Amino acid sequence: AQSVTQLGSHVSVSEGALVLLRCNYSSSVPPYLFWYVQYPNQGLQLLLKYTSAATLVKGINGFEAEFKKSETSFHLTKPSAHMSDAAEYFCAVSYNDMRFGAGTRLTVKP
Amino acid sequence: DTAVSQTPKYLVTQMGNDKSIKCEQNLGHDTMYWYKQDSKKFLKIMFSYNNKELIINETVPNRFSPKSPDKAHLNLHINSLELGDSAVYFCASSQETSNYGYTFGSGTRLTVV
């Protein structure tokens, strides 16, 4: 069975600073990996997904994630944080059955 | 047009009542899901339907019963509501399997008092 672990339930950065949200996966088969964002009182929105076409995946809102098989990681980054990036971020893994991480709340300080 | 729409958005009800949450998707997707998000934001899959057929039925109380009249609709009926059922319930849909990624509805916040 596959699973993901998000390191850090809460990450705080200053506006303009690098955003790094960590995700490690466990899967016995080549995984499909996803990052979703949830703004307050809203549903989850797909940021990006890895489907083995390329290890560096670019998503919406300037986010990207790199698949590293040797480290079983799929960390999410953004070079410069904006106040509007404050939200809950979920990493997920799927092989016909999607499992979500516990989420990381990103706070952006002015 | 909203891709995945849930109704109602908020639901406040007393213990012991029966309630339903409706979900509709206009994306032409084959598979629909119900997830429960608890107060700590943890997302747990409850059910999955593919073209009206039940695919995933995780360990949830049998007070919860999904119904899919057609592949564009997946409703959730809850009998004898309990305080612990208070949560946000999300409907989602995907092409064929979850490997394509989900489109989520905006959620139904259920509060049992």
PDB file of C-alpha atoms in Angstrom:
ATOM      1  CA  ALA A   1       0.000   0.000   0.000  1.00  0.00           C
ATOM      2  CA  GLN A   2       1.192   3.506  -0.723  1.00  0.00           C
ATOM      3  CA  SER A   3       1.422   6.412   1.696  1.00  0.00           C
ATOM      4  CA  VAL A   4       2.913   9.877   2.028  1.00  0.00           C
ATOM      5  CA  THR A   5       4.447  11.687   4.955  1.00  0.00           C
ATOM      6  CA  GLN A   6       4.558  15.454   5.093  1.00  0.00           C
ATOM      7  CA  LEU A   7       7.329  16.770   7.310  1.00  0.00           C
ATOM      8  CA  GLY A   8       6.191  19.761   9.313  1.00  0.00           C
ATOM      9  CA  SER A   9       2.560  20.458  10.052  1.00  0.00           C
ATOM     10  CA  HIS A  10       3.248  24.191   9.956  1.00  0.00           C
ATOM     11  CA  VAL A  11       5.749  26.204   7.925  1.00  0.00           C
ATOM     12  CA  SER A  12       6.158  29.946   8.272  1.00  0.00           C
ATOM     13  CA  VAL A  13       8.075  32.100   5.783  1.00  0.00           C
ATOM     14  CA  SER A  14       8.450  35.793   5.090  1.00  0.00           C
ATOM     15  CA  GLU A  15       7.001  37.315   1.971  1.00  0.00           C
ATOM     16  CA  GLY A  16       9.548  36.984  -0.832  1.00  0.00           C
ATOM     17  CA  ALA A  17      11.362  34.062   0.810  1.00  0.00           C
ATOM     18  CA  LEU A  18      11.729  30.554  -0.572  1.00  0.00           C
ATOM     19  CA  VAL A  19       8.900  28.144   0.150  1.00  0.00           C
ATOM     20  CA  LEU A  20       9.859  24.507   0.742  1.00  0.00           C
ATOM     21  CA  LEU A  21       7.224  21.984   1.768  1.00  0.00           C
ATOM     22  CA  ARG A  22       8.481  18.435   2.255  1.00  0.00           C
ATOM     23  CA  CYS A  23       6.827  15.197   1.206  1.00  0.00           C
ATOM     24  CA  ASN A  24       8.171  11.660   1.273  1.00  0.00           C
ATOM     25  CA  TYR A  25       6.294   8.774  -0.258  1.00  0.00           C
ATOM     26  CA  SER A  26       6.161   5.041   0.147  1.00  0.00           C
ATOM     27  CA  SER A  27       5.016   2.921  -2.761  1.00  0.00           C
ATOM     28  CA  SER A  28       5.770  -0.568  -4.022  1.00  0.00           C
ATOM     29  CA  VAL A  29       4.945   0.464  -7.586  1.00  0.00           C
ATOM     30  CA  PRO A  30       5.824   3.561  -9.608  1.00  0.00           C
ATOM     31  CA  PRO A  31       3.693   6.222  -7.981  1.00  0.00           C
ATOM     32  CA  TYR A  32       1.560   9.032  -9.248  1.00  0.00           C
ATOM     33  CA  LEU A  33       2.226  11.990  -6.961  1.00  0.00           C
ATOM     34  CA  PHE A  34       0.247  15.153  -6.427  1.00  0.00           C
ATOM     35  CA  TRP A  35       0.246  18.416  -4.533  1.00  0.00           C
ATOM     36  CA  TYR A  36      -3.055  20.077  -3.681  1.00  0.00           C
ATOM     37  CA  VAL A  37      -3.755  23.432  -2.044  1.00  0.00           C
ATOM     38  CA  GLN A  38      -6.721  24.220   0.189  1.00  0.00           C
ATOM     39  CA  TYR A  39      -7.630  27.829   0.929  1.00  0.00           C
ATOM     40  CA  PRO A  40      -9.834  28.516   3.961  1.00  0.00           C
ATOM     41  CA  ASN A  41     -13.382  27.233   3.593  1.00  0.00           C
ATOM     42  CA  GLN A  42     -12.712  25.867   0.130  1.00  0.00           C
ATOM     43  CA  GLY A  43     -12.150  22.516  -1.506  1.00  0.00           C
ATOM     44  CA  LEU A  44      -8.764  21.212  -2.580  1.00  0.00           C
ATOM     45  CA  GLN A  45      -7.290  22.467  -5.830  1.00  0.00           C
ATOM     46  CA  LEU A  46      -4.688  20.568  -7.843  1.00  0.00           C
ATOM     47  CA  LEU A  47      -1.332  22.391  -7.909  1.00  0.00           C
ATOM     48  CA  LEU A  48       0.669  19.866  -9.890  1.00  0.00           C
ATOM     49  CA  LYS A  49       1.114  16.167 -10.538  1.00  0.00           C
ATOM     50  CA  TYR A  50       3.946  13.774 -11.342  1.00  0.00           C
ATOM     51  CA  THR A  51       3.193  10.975 -13.783  1.00  0.00           C
ATOM     52  CA  SER A  52       6.754   9.872 -14.710  1.00  0.00           C
ATOM     53  CA  ALA A  53       7.043  12.090 -17.806  1.00  0.00           C
ATOM     54  CA  ALA A  54       9.588  14.441 -16.184  1.00  0.00           C
ATOM     55  CA  THR A  55      11.119  14.569 -12.729  1.00  0.00           C
ATOM     56  CA  LEU A  56      10.699  18.352 -12.384  1.00  0.00           C
ATOM     57  CA  VAL A  57       7.058  19.272 -12.510  1.00  0.00           C
ATOM     58  CA  LYS A  58       5.792  22.808 -12.856  1.00  0.00           C
ATOM     59  CA  GLY A  59       2.417  23.723 -11.492  1.00  0.00           C
ATOM     60  CA  ILE A  60       0.157  26.696 -11.072  1.00  0.00           C
ATOM     61  CA  ASN A  61       0.938  29.876  -9.131  1.00  0.00           C
ATOM     62  CA  GLY A  62       4.713  29.490  -9.616  1.00  0.00           C
ATOM     63  CA  PHE A  63       5.032  26.237  -7.670  1.00  0.00           C
ATOM     64  CA  GLU A  64       7.129  23.296  -8.762  1.00  0.00           C
ATOM     65  CA  ALA A  65       8.100  19.915  -7.347  1.00  0.00           C
ATOM     66  CA  GLU A  66      10.943  17.520  -8.038  1.00  0.00           C
ATOM     67  CA  PHE A  67      10.545  13.758  -7.975  1.00  0.00           C
ATOM     68  CA  LYS A  68      13.619  12.080  -6.463  1.00  0.00           C
ATOM     69  CA  LYS A  69      13.341   8.326  -6.530  1.00  0.00           C
ATOM     70  CA  SER A  70      16.576   7.791  -4.585  1.00  0.00           C
ATOM     71  CA  GLU A  71      15.210   9.887  -1.727  1.00  0.00           C
ATOM     72  CA  THR A  72      11.538   8.840  -2.200  1.00  0.00           C
ATOM     73  CA  SER A  73      10.723  12.536  -2.044  1.00  0.00           C
ATOM     74  CA  PHE A  74       8.460  14.959  -3.870  1.00  0.00           C
ATOM     75  CA  HIS A  75       9.097  18.322  -2.204  1.00  0.00           C
ATOM     76  CA  LEU A  76       7.168  21.417  -3.248  1.00  0.00           C
ATOM     77  CA  THR A  77       8.986  24.712  -3.789  1.00  0.00           C
ATOM     78  CA  LYS A  78       8.322  28.267  -4.813  1.00  0.00           C
ATOM     79  CA  PRO A  79      11.181  30.777  -5.168  1.00  0.00           C
ATOM     80  CA  SER A  80       9.349  33.734  -3.676  1.00  0.00           C
ATOM     81  CA  ALA A  81       6.397  33.518  -1.315  1.00  0.00           C
ATOM     82  CA  HIS A  82       3.407  35.778  -1.718  1.00  0.00           C
ATOM     83  CA  MET A  83       0.828  36.590   0.937  1.00  0.00           C
ATOM     84  CA  SER A  84      -1.799  34.845  -1.189  1.00  0.00           C
ATOM     85  CA  ASP A  85       0.117  31.547  -0.864  1.00  0.00           C
ATOM     86  CA  ALA A  86      -1.020  31.174   2.745  1.00  0.00           C
ATOM     87  CA  ALA A  87      -3.073  27.974   2.779  1.00  0.00           C
ATOM     88  CA  GLU A  88      -3.008  24.274   3.658  1.00  0.00           C
ATOM     89  CA  TYR A  89      -0.978  22.101   1.298  1.00  0.00           C
ATOM     90  CA  PHE A  90      -1.488  18.380   0.827  1.00  0.00           C
ATOM     91  CA  CYS A  91       0.785  15.855  -0.790  1.00  0.00           C
ATOM     92  CA  ALA A  92      -0.895  12.728  -2.180  1.00  0.00           C
ATOM     93  CA  VAL A  93       0.110   9.429  -3.776  1.00  0.00           C
ATOM     94  CA  SER A  94      -2.017   7.298  -6.022  1.00  0.00           C
ATOM     95  CA  TYR A  95      -1.963   3.895  -7.603  1.00  0.00           C
ATOM     96  CA  ASN A  96      -5.677   3.458  -8.333  1.00  0.00           C
ATOM     97  CA  ASP A  97      -6.347   4.641  -4.773  1.00  0.00           C
ATOM     98  CA  MET A  98      -5.294   8.132  -3.637  1.00  0.00           C
ATOM     99  CA  ARG A  99      -3.901   8.664  -0.158  1.00  0.00           C
ATOM    100  CA  PHE A 100      -3.267  12.091   1.306  1.00  0.00           C
ATOM    101  CA  GLY A 101      -0.665  13.337   3.734  1.00  0.00           C
ATOM    102  CA  ALA A 102      -1.660  15.092   6.927  1.00  0.00           C
ATOM    103  CA  GLY A 103      -1.194  18.524   5.381  1.00  0.00           C
ATOM    104  CA  THR A 104       1.174  21.445   5.983  1.00  0.00           C
ATOM    105  CA  ARG A 105      -0.144  24.859   6.850  1.00  0.00           C
ATOM    106  CA  LEU A 106       1.861  27.604   5.171  1.00  0.00           C
ATOM    107  CA  THR A 107       1.887  31.003   6.832  1.00  0.00           C
ATOM    108  CA  VAL A 108       3.394  33.998   5.015  1.00  0.00           C
ATOM    109  CA  LYS A 109       4.557  36.924   7.126  1.00  0.00           C
ATOM    110  CA  PRO A 110       4.651  40.437   5.676  1.00  0.00           C
TER     111      PRO A 110
ATOM    112  CA  ASP B   1     -20.505  26.354 -14.454  1.00  0.00           C
ATOM    113  CA  THR B   2     -19.149  24.682 -11.314  1.00  0.00           C
ATOM    114  CA  ALA B   3     -17.323  21.456 -12.205  1.00  0.00           C
ATOM    115  CA  VAL B   4     -18.117  19.568  -8.986  1.00  0.00           C
ATOM    116  CA  SER B   5     -20.965  21.011  -6.955  1.00  0.00           C
ATOM    117  CA  GLN B   6     -22.110  19.943  -3.518  1.00  0.00           C
ATOM    118  CA  THR B   7     -25.240  20.900  -1.651  1.00  0.00           C
ATOM    119  CA  PRO B   8     -25.745  22.077   0.957  1.00  0.00           C
ATOM    120  CA  LYS B   9     -22.580  23.999   1.836  1.00  0.00           C
ATOM    121  CA  TYR B  10     -23.485  24.084   5.533  1.00  0.00           C
ATOM    122  CA  LEU B  11     -25.635  21.650   7.463  1.00  0.00           C
ATOM    123  CA  VAL B  12     -26.474  21.958  11.154  1.00  0.00           C
ATOM    124  CA  THR B  13     -28.621  19.206  12.594  1.00  0.00           C
ATOM    125  CA  GLN B  14     -29.448  17.425  15.816  1.00  0.00           C
ATOM    126  CA  MET B  15     -28.170  14.054  16.928  1.00  0.00           C
ATOM    127  CA  GLY B  16     -30.283  11.187  15.708  1.00  0.00           C
ATOM    128  CA  ASN B  17     -31.476  12.912  12.554  1.00  0.00           C
ATOM    129  CA  ASP B  18     -31.033  11.580   9.015  1.00  0.00           C
ATOM    130  CA  LYS B  19     -29.511  13.856   6.380  1.00  0.00           C
ATOM    131  CA  SER B  20     -28.281  13.728   2.801  1.00  0.00           C
ATOM    132  CA  ILE B  21     -25.546  15.551   0.922  1.00  0.00           C
ATOM    133  CA  LYS B  22     -25.727  15.771  -2.835  1.00  0.00           C
ATOM    134  CA  CYS B  23     -22.893  15.913  -5.361  1.00  0.00           C
ATOM    135  CA  GLU B  24     -22.946  16.472  -9.092  1.00  0.00           C
ATOM    136  CA  GLN B  25     -20.109  16.736 -11.609  1.00  0.00           C
ATOM    137  CA  ASN B  26     -20.343  18.057 -15.161  1.00  0.00           C
ATOM    138  CA  LEU B  27     -16.852  17.011 -16.258  1.00  0.00           C
ATOM    139  CA  GLY B  28     -17.828  13.691 -17.811  1.00  0.00           C
ATOM    140  CA  HIS B  29     -15.653  11.877 -15.282  1.00  0.00           C
ATOM    141  CA  ASP B  30     -16.189   8.185 -14.665  1.00  0.00           C
ATOM    142  CA  THR B  31     -15.291   8.005 -10.983  1.00  0.00           C
ATOM    143  CA  MET B  32     -16.609   9.895  -7.962  1.00  0.00           C
ATOM    144  CA  TYR B  33     -15.512   9.881  -4.333  1.00  0.00           C
ATOM    145  CA  TRP B  34     -16.540  10.947  -0.867  1.00  0.00           C
ATOM    146  CA  TYR B  35     -13.883  12.105   1.600  1.00  0.00           C
ATOM    147  CA  LYS B  36     -14.234  13.164   5.221  1.00  0.00           C
ATOM    148  CA  GLN B  37     -11.971  15.922   6.548  1.00  0.00           C
ATOM    149  CA  ASP B  38     -11.743  16.121  10.310  1.00  0.00           C
ATOM    150  CA  SER B  39     -10.957  19.106  12.509  1.00  0.00           C
ATOM    151  CA  LYS B  40      -7.215  18.476  12.100  1.00  0.00           C
ATOM    152  CA  LYS B  41      -7.575  18.636   8.306  1.00  0.00           C
ATOM    153  CA  PHE B  42      -6.930  14.904   7.876  1.00  0.00           C
ATOM    154  CA  LEU B  43      -8.594  13.552   4.720  1.00  0.00           C
ATOM    155  CA  LYS B  44     -10.005  10.046   4.789  1.00  0.00           C
ATOM    156  CA  ILE B  45     -11.596   8.330   1.821  1.00  0.00           C
ATOM    157  CA  MET B  46     -15.023   6.926   2.497  1.00  0.00           C
ATOM    158  CA  PHE B  47     -16.381   5.682  -0.817  1.00  0.00           C
ATOM    159  CA  SER B  48     -15.560   5.521  -4.491  1.00  0.00           C
ATOM    160  CA  TYR B  49     -17.913   4.846  -7.378  1.00  0.00           C
ATOM    161  CA  ASN B  50     -16.933   4.083 -10.950  1.00  0.00           C
ATOM    162  CA  ASN B  51     -19.763   4.494 -13.429  1.00  0.00           C
ATOM    163  CA  LYS B  52     -22.382   3.825 -10.726  1.00  0.00           C
ATOM    164  CA  GLU B  53     -20.536   0.807  -9.325  1.00  0.00           C
ATOM    165  CA  LEU B  54     -19.110   0.852  -5.791  1.00  0.00           C
ATOM    166  CA  ILE B  55     -15.324   0.424  -5.956  1.00  0.00           C
ATOM    167  CA  ILE B  56     -14.009   1.506  -2.558  1.00  0.00           C
ATOM    168  CA  ASN B  57     -15.919   1.138   0.667  1.00  0.00           C
ATOM    169  CA  GLU B  58     -13.576   1.980   3.495  1.00  0.00           C
ATOM    170  CA  THR B  59     -14.355   1.159   7.070  1.00  0.00           C
ATOM    171  CA  VAL B  60     -17.119   3.608   7.822  1.00  0.00           C
ATOM    172  CA  PRO B  61     -20.215   2.999   9.944  1.00  0.00           C
ATOM    173  CA  ASN B  62     -23.053   1.478   7.970  1.00  0.00           C
ATOM    174  CA  ARG B  63     -25.082   4.552   8.925  1.00  0.00           C
ATOM    175  CA  PHE B  64     -23.353   6.102   5.903  1.00  0.00           C
ATOM    176  CA  SER B  65     -24.771   4.991   2.581  1.00  0.00           C
ATOM    177  CA  PRO B  66     -23.708   6.318  -0.820  1.00  0.00           C
ATOM    178  CA  LYS B  67     -26.061   6.329  -3.761  1.00  0.00           C
ATOM    179  CA  SER B  68     -25.155   6.923  -7.393  1.00  0.00           C
ATOM    180  CA  PRO B  69     -28.209   7.294  -9.649  1.00  0.00           C
ATOM    181  CA  ASP B  70     -25.960   7.959 -12.645  1.00  0.00           C
ATOM    182  CA  LYS B  71     -22.277   8.567 -13.215  1.00  0.00           C
ATOM    183  CA  ALA B  72     -22.660  12.335 -12.807  1.00  0.00           C
ATOM    184  CA  HIS B  73     -24.174  12.116  -9.324  1.00  0.00           C
ATOM    185  CA  LEU B  74     -23.024  10.642  -6.027  1.00  0.00           C
ATOM    186  CA  ASN B  75     -25.074  11.354  -2.941  1.00  0.00           C
ATOM    187  CA  LEU B  76     -24.264  10.556   0.677  1.00  0.00           C
ATOM    188  CA  HIS B  77     -27.008   9.647   3.106  1.00  0.00           C
ATOM    189  CA  ILE B  78     -26.309   9.538   6.826  1.00  0.00           C
ATOM    190  CA  ASN B  79     -28.671   7.914   9.308  1.00  0.00           C
ATOM    191  CA  SER B  80     -28.849   8.507  13.049  1.00  0.00           C
ATOM    192  CA  LEU B  81     -26.300  11.292  13.095  1.00  0.00           C
ATOM    193  CA  GLU B  82     -23.783  11.368  15.955  1.00  0.00           C
ATOM    194  CA  LEU B  83     -21.628  14.166  17.361  1.00  0.00           C
ATOM    195  CA  GLY B  84     -18.535  12.481  15.901  1.00  0.00           C
ATOM    196  CA  ASP B  85     -19.921  12.826  12.391  1.00  0.00           C
ATOM    197  CA  SER B  86     -19.256  16.565  12.533  1.00  0.00           C
ATOM    198  CA  ALA B  87     -16.692  17.268   9.822  1.00  0.00           C
ATOM    199  CA  VAL B  88     -16.317  18.650   6.326  1.00  0.00           C
ATOM    200  CA  TYR B  89     -17.353  16.193   3.637  1.00  0.00           C
ATOM    201  CA  PHE B  90     -15.837  16.550   0.184  1.00  0.00           C
ATOM    202  CA  CYS B  91     -17.006  15.091  -3.050  1.00  0.00           C
ATOM    203  CA  ALA B  92     -14.444  14.622  -5.821  1.00  0.00           C
ATOM    204  CA  SER B  93     -14.312  13.164  -9.301  1.00  0.00           C
ATOM    205  CA  SER B  94     -11.638  11.843 -11.666  1.00  0.00           C
ATOM    206  CA  GLN B  95     -11.269  10.372 -15.108  1.00  0.00           C
ATOM    207  CA  GLU B  96     -11.240   6.562 -14.834  1.00  0.00           C
ATOM    208  CA  THR B  97      -8.928   6.221 -11.829  1.00  0.00           C
ATOM    209  CA  SER B  98      -7.422   8.436  -9.140  1.00  0.00           C
ATOM    210  CA  ASN B  99      -4.109   8.388 -11.051  1.00  0.00           C
ATOM    211  CA  TYR B 100      -5.436  11.260 -13.177  1.00  0.00           C
ATOM    212  CA  GLY B 101      -5.953  13.467 -10.139  1.00  0.00           C
ATOM    213  CA  TYR B 102      -9.120  14.748  -8.559  1.00  0.00           C
ATOM    214  CA  THR B 103     -11.419  17.699  -9.022  1.00  0.00           C
ATOM    215  CA  PHE B 104     -12.937  18.542  -5.654  1.00  0.00           C
ATOM    216  CA  GLY B 105     -16.194  20.132  -4.686  1.00  0.00           C
ATOM    217  CA  SER B 106     -16.170  23.012  -2.215  1.00  0.00           C
ATOM    218  CA  GLY B 107     -17.252  20.831   0.690  1.00  0.00           C
ATOM    219  CA  THR B 108     -20.193  20.463   3.055  1.00  0.00           C
ATOM    220  CA  ARG B 109     -19.576  21.460   6.642  1.00  0.00           C
ATOM    221  CA  LEU B 110     -21.723  19.187   8.801  1.00  0.00           C
ATOM    222  CA  THR B 111     -22.270  20.152  12.420  1.00  0.00           C
ATOM    223  CA  VAL B 112     -24.163  17.769  14.662  1.00  0.00           C
ATOM    224  CA  VAL B 113     -25.461  19.313  17.906  1.00  0.00           C
TER     225      VAL B 113
END
